[in-house]
GROMACS .gro file of C-alpha atoms in nm:
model
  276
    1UNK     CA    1   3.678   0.281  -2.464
    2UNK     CA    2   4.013   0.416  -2.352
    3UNK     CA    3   3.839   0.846  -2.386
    4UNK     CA    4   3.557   0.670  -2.176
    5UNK     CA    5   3.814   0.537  -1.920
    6UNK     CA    6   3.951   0.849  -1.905
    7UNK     CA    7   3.678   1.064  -1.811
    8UNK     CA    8   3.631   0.822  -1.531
    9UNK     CA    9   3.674   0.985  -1.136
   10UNK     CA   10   3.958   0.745  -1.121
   11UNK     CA   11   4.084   0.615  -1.453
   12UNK     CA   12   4.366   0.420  -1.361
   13UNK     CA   13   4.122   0.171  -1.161
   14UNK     CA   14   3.956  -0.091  -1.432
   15UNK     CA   15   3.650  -0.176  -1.238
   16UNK     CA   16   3.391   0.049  -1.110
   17UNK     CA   17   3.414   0.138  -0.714
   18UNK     CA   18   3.108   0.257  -0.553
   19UNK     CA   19   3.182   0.544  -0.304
   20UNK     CA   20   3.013   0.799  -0.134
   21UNK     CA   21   3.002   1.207  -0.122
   22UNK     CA   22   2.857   1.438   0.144
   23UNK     CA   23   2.750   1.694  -0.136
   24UNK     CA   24   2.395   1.602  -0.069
   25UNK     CA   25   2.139   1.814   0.061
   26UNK     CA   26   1.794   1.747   0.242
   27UNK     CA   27   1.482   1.965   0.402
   28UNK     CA   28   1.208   1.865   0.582
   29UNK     CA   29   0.883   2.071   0.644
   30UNK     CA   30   0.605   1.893   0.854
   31UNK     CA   31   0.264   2.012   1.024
   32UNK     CA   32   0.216   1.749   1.335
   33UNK     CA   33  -0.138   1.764   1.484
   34UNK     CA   34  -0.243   1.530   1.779
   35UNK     CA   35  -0.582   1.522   1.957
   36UNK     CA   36  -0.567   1.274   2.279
   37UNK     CA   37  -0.837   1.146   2.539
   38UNK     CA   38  -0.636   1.018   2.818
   39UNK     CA   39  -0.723   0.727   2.976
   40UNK     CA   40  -1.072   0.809   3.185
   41UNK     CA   41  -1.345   0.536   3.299
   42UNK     CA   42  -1.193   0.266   3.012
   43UNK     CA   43  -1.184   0.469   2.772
   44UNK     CA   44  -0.905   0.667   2.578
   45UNK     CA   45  -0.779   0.757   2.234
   46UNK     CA   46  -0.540   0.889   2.013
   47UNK     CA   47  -0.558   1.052   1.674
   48UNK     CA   48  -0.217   1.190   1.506
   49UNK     CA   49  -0.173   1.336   1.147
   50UNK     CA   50   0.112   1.490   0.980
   51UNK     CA   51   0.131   1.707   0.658
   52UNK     CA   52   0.459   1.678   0.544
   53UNK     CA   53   0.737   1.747   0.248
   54UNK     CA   54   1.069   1.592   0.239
   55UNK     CA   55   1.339   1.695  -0.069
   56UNK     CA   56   1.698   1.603  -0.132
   57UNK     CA   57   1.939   1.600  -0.342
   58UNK     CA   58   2.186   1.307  -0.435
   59UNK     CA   59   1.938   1.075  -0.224
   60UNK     CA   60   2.122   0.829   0.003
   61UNK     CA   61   2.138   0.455   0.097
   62UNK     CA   62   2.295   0.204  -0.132
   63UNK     CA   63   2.164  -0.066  -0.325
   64UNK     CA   64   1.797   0.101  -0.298
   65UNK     CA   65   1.827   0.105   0.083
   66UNK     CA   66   1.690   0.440   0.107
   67UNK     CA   67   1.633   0.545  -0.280
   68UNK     CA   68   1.343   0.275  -0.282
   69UNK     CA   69   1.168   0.116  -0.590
   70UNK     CA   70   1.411   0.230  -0.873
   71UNK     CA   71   1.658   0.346  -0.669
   72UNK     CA   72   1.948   0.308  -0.848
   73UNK     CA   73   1.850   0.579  -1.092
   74UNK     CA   74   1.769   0.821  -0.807
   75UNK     CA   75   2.154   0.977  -0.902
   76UNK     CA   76   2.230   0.962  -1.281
   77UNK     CA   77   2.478   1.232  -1.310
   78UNK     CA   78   2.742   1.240  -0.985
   79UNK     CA   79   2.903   1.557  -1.146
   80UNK     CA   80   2.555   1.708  -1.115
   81UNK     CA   81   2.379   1.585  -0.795
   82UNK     CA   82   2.163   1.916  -0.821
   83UNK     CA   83   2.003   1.713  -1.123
   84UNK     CA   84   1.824   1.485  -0.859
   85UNK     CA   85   1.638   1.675  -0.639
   86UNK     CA   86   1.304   1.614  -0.614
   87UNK     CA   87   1.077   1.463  -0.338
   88UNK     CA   88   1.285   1.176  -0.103
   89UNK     CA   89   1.219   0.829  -0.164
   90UNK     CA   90   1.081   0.816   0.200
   91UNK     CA   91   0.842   1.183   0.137
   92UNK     CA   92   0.484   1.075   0.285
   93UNK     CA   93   0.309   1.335   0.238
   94UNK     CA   94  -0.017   1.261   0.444
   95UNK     CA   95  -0.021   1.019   0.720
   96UNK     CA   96  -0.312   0.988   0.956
   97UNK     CA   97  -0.299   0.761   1.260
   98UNK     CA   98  -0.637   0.653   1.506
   99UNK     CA   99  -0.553   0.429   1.793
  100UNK     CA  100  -0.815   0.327   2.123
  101UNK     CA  101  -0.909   0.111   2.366
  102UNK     CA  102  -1.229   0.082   2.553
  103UNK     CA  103  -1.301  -0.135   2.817
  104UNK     CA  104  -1.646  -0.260   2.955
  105UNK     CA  105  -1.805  -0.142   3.257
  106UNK     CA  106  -1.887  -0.536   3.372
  107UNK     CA  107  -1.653  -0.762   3.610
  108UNK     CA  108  -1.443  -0.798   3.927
  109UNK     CA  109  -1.304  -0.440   3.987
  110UNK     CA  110  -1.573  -0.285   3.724
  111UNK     CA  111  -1.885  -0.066   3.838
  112UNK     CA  112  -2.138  -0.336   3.715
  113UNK     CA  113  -2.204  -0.727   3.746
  114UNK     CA  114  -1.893  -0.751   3.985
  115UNK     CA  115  -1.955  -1.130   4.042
  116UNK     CA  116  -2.169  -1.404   3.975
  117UNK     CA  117  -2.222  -1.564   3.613
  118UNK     CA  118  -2.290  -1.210   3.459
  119UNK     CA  119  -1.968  -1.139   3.571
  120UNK     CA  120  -1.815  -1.435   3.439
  121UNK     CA  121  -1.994  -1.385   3.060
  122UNK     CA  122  -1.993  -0.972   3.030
  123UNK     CA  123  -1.685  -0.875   3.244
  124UNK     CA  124  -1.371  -0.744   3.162
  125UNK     CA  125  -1.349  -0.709   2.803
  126UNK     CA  126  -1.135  -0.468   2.618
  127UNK     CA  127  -1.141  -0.365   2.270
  128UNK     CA  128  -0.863  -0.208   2.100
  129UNK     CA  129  -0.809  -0.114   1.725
  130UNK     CA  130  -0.523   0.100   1.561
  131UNK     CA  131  -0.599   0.279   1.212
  132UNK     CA  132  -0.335   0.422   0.931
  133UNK     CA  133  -0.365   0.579   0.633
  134UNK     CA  134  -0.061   0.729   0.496
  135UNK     CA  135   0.042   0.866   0.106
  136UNK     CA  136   0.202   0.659  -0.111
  137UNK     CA  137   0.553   0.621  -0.191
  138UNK     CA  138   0.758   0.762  -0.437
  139UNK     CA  139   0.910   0.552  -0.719
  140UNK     CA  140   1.206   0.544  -1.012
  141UNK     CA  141   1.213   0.460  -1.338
  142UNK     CA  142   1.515   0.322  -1.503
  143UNK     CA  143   1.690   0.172  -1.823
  144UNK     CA  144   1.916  -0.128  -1.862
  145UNK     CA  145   2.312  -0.066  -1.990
  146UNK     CA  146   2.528   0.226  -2.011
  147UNK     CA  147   2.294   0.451  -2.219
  148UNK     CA  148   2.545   0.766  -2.129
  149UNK     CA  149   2.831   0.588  -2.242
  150UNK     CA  150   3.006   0.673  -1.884
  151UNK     CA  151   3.199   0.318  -1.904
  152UNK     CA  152   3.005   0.153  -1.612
  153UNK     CA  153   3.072  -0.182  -1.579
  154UNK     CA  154   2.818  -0.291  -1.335
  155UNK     CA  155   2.538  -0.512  -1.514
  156UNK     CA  156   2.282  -0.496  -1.225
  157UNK     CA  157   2.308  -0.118  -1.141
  158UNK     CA  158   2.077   0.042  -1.365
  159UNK     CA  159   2.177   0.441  -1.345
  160UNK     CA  160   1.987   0.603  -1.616
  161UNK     CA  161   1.623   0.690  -1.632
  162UNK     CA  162   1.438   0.712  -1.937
  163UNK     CA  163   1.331   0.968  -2.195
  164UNK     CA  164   0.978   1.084  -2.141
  165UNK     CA  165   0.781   1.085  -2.490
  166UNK     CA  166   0.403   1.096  -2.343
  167UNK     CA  167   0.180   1.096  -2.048
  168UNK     CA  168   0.300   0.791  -1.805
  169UNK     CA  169  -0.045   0.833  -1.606
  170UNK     CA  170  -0.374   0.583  -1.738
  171UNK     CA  171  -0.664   0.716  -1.701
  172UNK     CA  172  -0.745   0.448  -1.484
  173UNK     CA  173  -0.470   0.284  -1.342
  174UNK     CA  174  -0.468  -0.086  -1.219
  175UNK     CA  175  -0.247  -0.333  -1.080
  176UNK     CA  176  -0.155  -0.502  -1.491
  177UNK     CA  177  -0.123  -0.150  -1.571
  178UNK     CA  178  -0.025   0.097  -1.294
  179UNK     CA  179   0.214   0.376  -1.569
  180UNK     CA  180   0.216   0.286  -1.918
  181UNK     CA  181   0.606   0.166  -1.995
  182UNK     CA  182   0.533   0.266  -2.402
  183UNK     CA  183   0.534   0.672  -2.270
  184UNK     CA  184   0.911   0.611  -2.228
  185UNK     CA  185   1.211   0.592  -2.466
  186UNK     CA  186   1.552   0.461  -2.403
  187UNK     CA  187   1.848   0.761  -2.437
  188UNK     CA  188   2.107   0.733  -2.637
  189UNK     CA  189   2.440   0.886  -2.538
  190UNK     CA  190   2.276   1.085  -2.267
  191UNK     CA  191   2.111   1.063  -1.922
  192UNK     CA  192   1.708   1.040  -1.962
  193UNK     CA  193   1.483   1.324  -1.871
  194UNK     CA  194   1.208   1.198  -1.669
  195UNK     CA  195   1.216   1.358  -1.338
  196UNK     CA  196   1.337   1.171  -1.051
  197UNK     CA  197   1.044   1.012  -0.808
  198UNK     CA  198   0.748   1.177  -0.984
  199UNK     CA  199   0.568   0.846  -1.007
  200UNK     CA  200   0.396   0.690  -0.651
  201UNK     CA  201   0.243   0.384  -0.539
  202UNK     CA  202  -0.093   0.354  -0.401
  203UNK     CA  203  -0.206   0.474  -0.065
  204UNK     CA  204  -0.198   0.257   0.198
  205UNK     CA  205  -0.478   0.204   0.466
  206UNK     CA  206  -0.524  -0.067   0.737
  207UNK     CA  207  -0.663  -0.141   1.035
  208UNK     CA  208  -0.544  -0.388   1.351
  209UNK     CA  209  -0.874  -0.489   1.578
  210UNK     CA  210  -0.799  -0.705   1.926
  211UNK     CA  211  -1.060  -0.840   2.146
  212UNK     CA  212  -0.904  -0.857   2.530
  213UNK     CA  213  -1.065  -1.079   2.776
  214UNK     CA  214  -0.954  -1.113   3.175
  215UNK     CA  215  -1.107  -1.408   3.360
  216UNK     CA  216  -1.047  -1.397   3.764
  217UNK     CA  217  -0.985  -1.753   3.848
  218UNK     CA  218  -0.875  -1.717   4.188
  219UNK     CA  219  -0.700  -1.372   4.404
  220UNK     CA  220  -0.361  -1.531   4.246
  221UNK     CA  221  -0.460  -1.617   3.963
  222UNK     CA  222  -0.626  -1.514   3.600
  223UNK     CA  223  -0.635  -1.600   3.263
  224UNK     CA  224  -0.613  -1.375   2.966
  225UNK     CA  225  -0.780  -1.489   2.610
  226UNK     CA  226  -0.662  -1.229   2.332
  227UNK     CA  227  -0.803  -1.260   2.007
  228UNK     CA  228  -0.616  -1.024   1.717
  229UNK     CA  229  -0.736  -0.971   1.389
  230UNK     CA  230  -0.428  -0.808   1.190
  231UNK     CA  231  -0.579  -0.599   0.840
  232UNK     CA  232  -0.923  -0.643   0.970
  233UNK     CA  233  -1.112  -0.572   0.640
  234UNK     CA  234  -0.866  -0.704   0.470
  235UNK     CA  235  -0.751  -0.437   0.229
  236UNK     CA  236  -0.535  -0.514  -0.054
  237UNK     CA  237  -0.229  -0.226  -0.067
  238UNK     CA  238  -0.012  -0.235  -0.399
  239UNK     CA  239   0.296  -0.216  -0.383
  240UNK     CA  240   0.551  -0.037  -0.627
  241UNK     CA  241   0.557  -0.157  -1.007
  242UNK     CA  242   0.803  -0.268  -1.225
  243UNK     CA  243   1.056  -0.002  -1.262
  244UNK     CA  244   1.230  -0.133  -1.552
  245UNK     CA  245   1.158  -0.002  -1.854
  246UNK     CA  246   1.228  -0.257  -2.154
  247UNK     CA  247   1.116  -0.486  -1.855
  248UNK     CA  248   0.832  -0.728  -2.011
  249UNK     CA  249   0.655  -0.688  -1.661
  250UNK     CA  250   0.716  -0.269  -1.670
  251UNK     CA  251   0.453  -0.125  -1.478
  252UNK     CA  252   0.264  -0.430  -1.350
  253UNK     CA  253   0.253  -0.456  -0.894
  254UNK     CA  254   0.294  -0.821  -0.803
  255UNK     CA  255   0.323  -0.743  -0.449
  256UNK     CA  256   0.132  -0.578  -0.194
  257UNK     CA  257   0.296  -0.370   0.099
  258UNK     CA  258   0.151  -0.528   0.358
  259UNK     CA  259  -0.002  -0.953   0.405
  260UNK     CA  260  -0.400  -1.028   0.394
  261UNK     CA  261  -0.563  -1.051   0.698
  262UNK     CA  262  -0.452  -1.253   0.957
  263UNK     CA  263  -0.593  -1.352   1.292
  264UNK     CA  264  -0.431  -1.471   1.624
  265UNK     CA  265  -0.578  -1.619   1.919
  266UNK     CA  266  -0.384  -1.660   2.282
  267UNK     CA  267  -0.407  -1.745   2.638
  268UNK     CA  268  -0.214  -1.642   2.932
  269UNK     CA  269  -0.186  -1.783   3.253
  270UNK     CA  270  -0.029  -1.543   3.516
  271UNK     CA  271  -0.020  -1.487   3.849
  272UNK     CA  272   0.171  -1.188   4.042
  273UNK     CA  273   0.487  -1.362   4.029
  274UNK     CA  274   0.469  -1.489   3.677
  275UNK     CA  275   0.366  -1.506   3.379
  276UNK     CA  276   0.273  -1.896   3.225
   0.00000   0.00000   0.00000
């Protein structure tokens, strides 16, 4: 213990301090391509995708902050922060984005059924929906204790990542078994040697769907009914697995990124002055 303590940064200091270092480096290389109908005769739309590759080294963020699932691994070595580059804990490779509206041609102000019952049943509707797909992200794998004997005394911060001994990847992976944990070993005296964030999570798609409606009640008056379906096909997205290797649950998602589908219905009462 005391030739541990003494390799320490600061050896005269019994616990271990968590600090920071600007040694850290970071690049970002994106292709951003956007193809927009502006907003003509109730109609418009908006379709955005970037390619995208985002690296660092050292990573950033404590307490998984910015590292993400298995963060605290993302920097075994802090005498060799070159050691940890690889893809950033944030690197989304592919997102594609689809947003619209359209609005019917029926109503008060429209070119058709502009009053009368007609008016009242088929005018002023709106339709809007919003669309992502995106990459998944990038995960860490780690081991409990101080496998590199570096004299860490912090139970809950899990710095090493494991040995690699076969191929993580299932053939087929599913949410009991998303990496197999028995392709891992625990080091002994040493840092592990599975690369940093060369695991991901699923991808993630959803899609948001709102039905408008705008009922004239009187020149100063109107009333708006908004029905929003959140996750409209209601898409289960996995989220990250169990990091923790010697964990019993290691490599099993018991979470999903984002909730089921949900649906909210409104009114509004306004007038020019106000909204009720």
């Amino acid at each position: 213990p005391a030739q541990v303590q003494a390799r320490k940064p600061f050896p005269w200091f019994n616990a271990t301090p968590f600090y920071s270092t600007d040694r850290g480096t970071s690049d970002y290389n994106a292709l951003q391509v956007k193809l927009e109908h502006r907003y003509t005769n109730g109609f418009q739309y908006l379709i955005s995708y970037t390619w995208s590759k985002s690296l660092d080294a050292g990573g950033s963020g404590y307490f998984d902050v910015e590292n993400g699932p298995g963060g605290s691994s993302a920097l075994q070595n802090y005498y060799n922060v070159r050691e940890s580059r690889a893809v950033s804990s944030y690197d989304i490779p592919h997102f594609l984005s689809i947003s619209g509206l359209y609005e019917l041609p029926f109503g008060k102000g429209k070119q058709y059924l502009t009053h009368g019952l007609p008016s009242y049943v088929l005018g002023n509707w709106q339709l809007n929906t919003v669309a992502q797909v995106r990459s998944g992200q990038p995960y860490n794998l780690s081991v409990t204790g101080d496998v590199a004997n570096i004299g860490s005394s912090v139970s809950w911060w899990n710095y090493a990542r494991p040995n690699q001994i076969a191929n993580p990847k299932p053939s087929h992976a599913t949410a009991t078994k998303w990496y197999d944990p028995a392709a891992f070993a625990v080091p002994s005296f040493s840092y592990g040697d599975f690369p940093r964030n060369s695991l991901r999570t699923s991808h993630v798609a959803t899609a948001d769907v709102s039905l408008f409606k705008n009922i004239p009640i009187k020149d100063e008056l109107a009333l708006n009914f908004r029905a929003e379906v959140f996750n409209v096909f209601n898409i289960q997205n996995y989220g990250a697995p169990d990091t923790g290797i010697g964990d019993p649950a290691a490599g099993q998602i018991t979470s999903n990124v984002l909730p089921p589908r949900q649906i909210q219905l409104g009114l509004h009462l306004r007038d020019r002055k106000s909204v009720v």
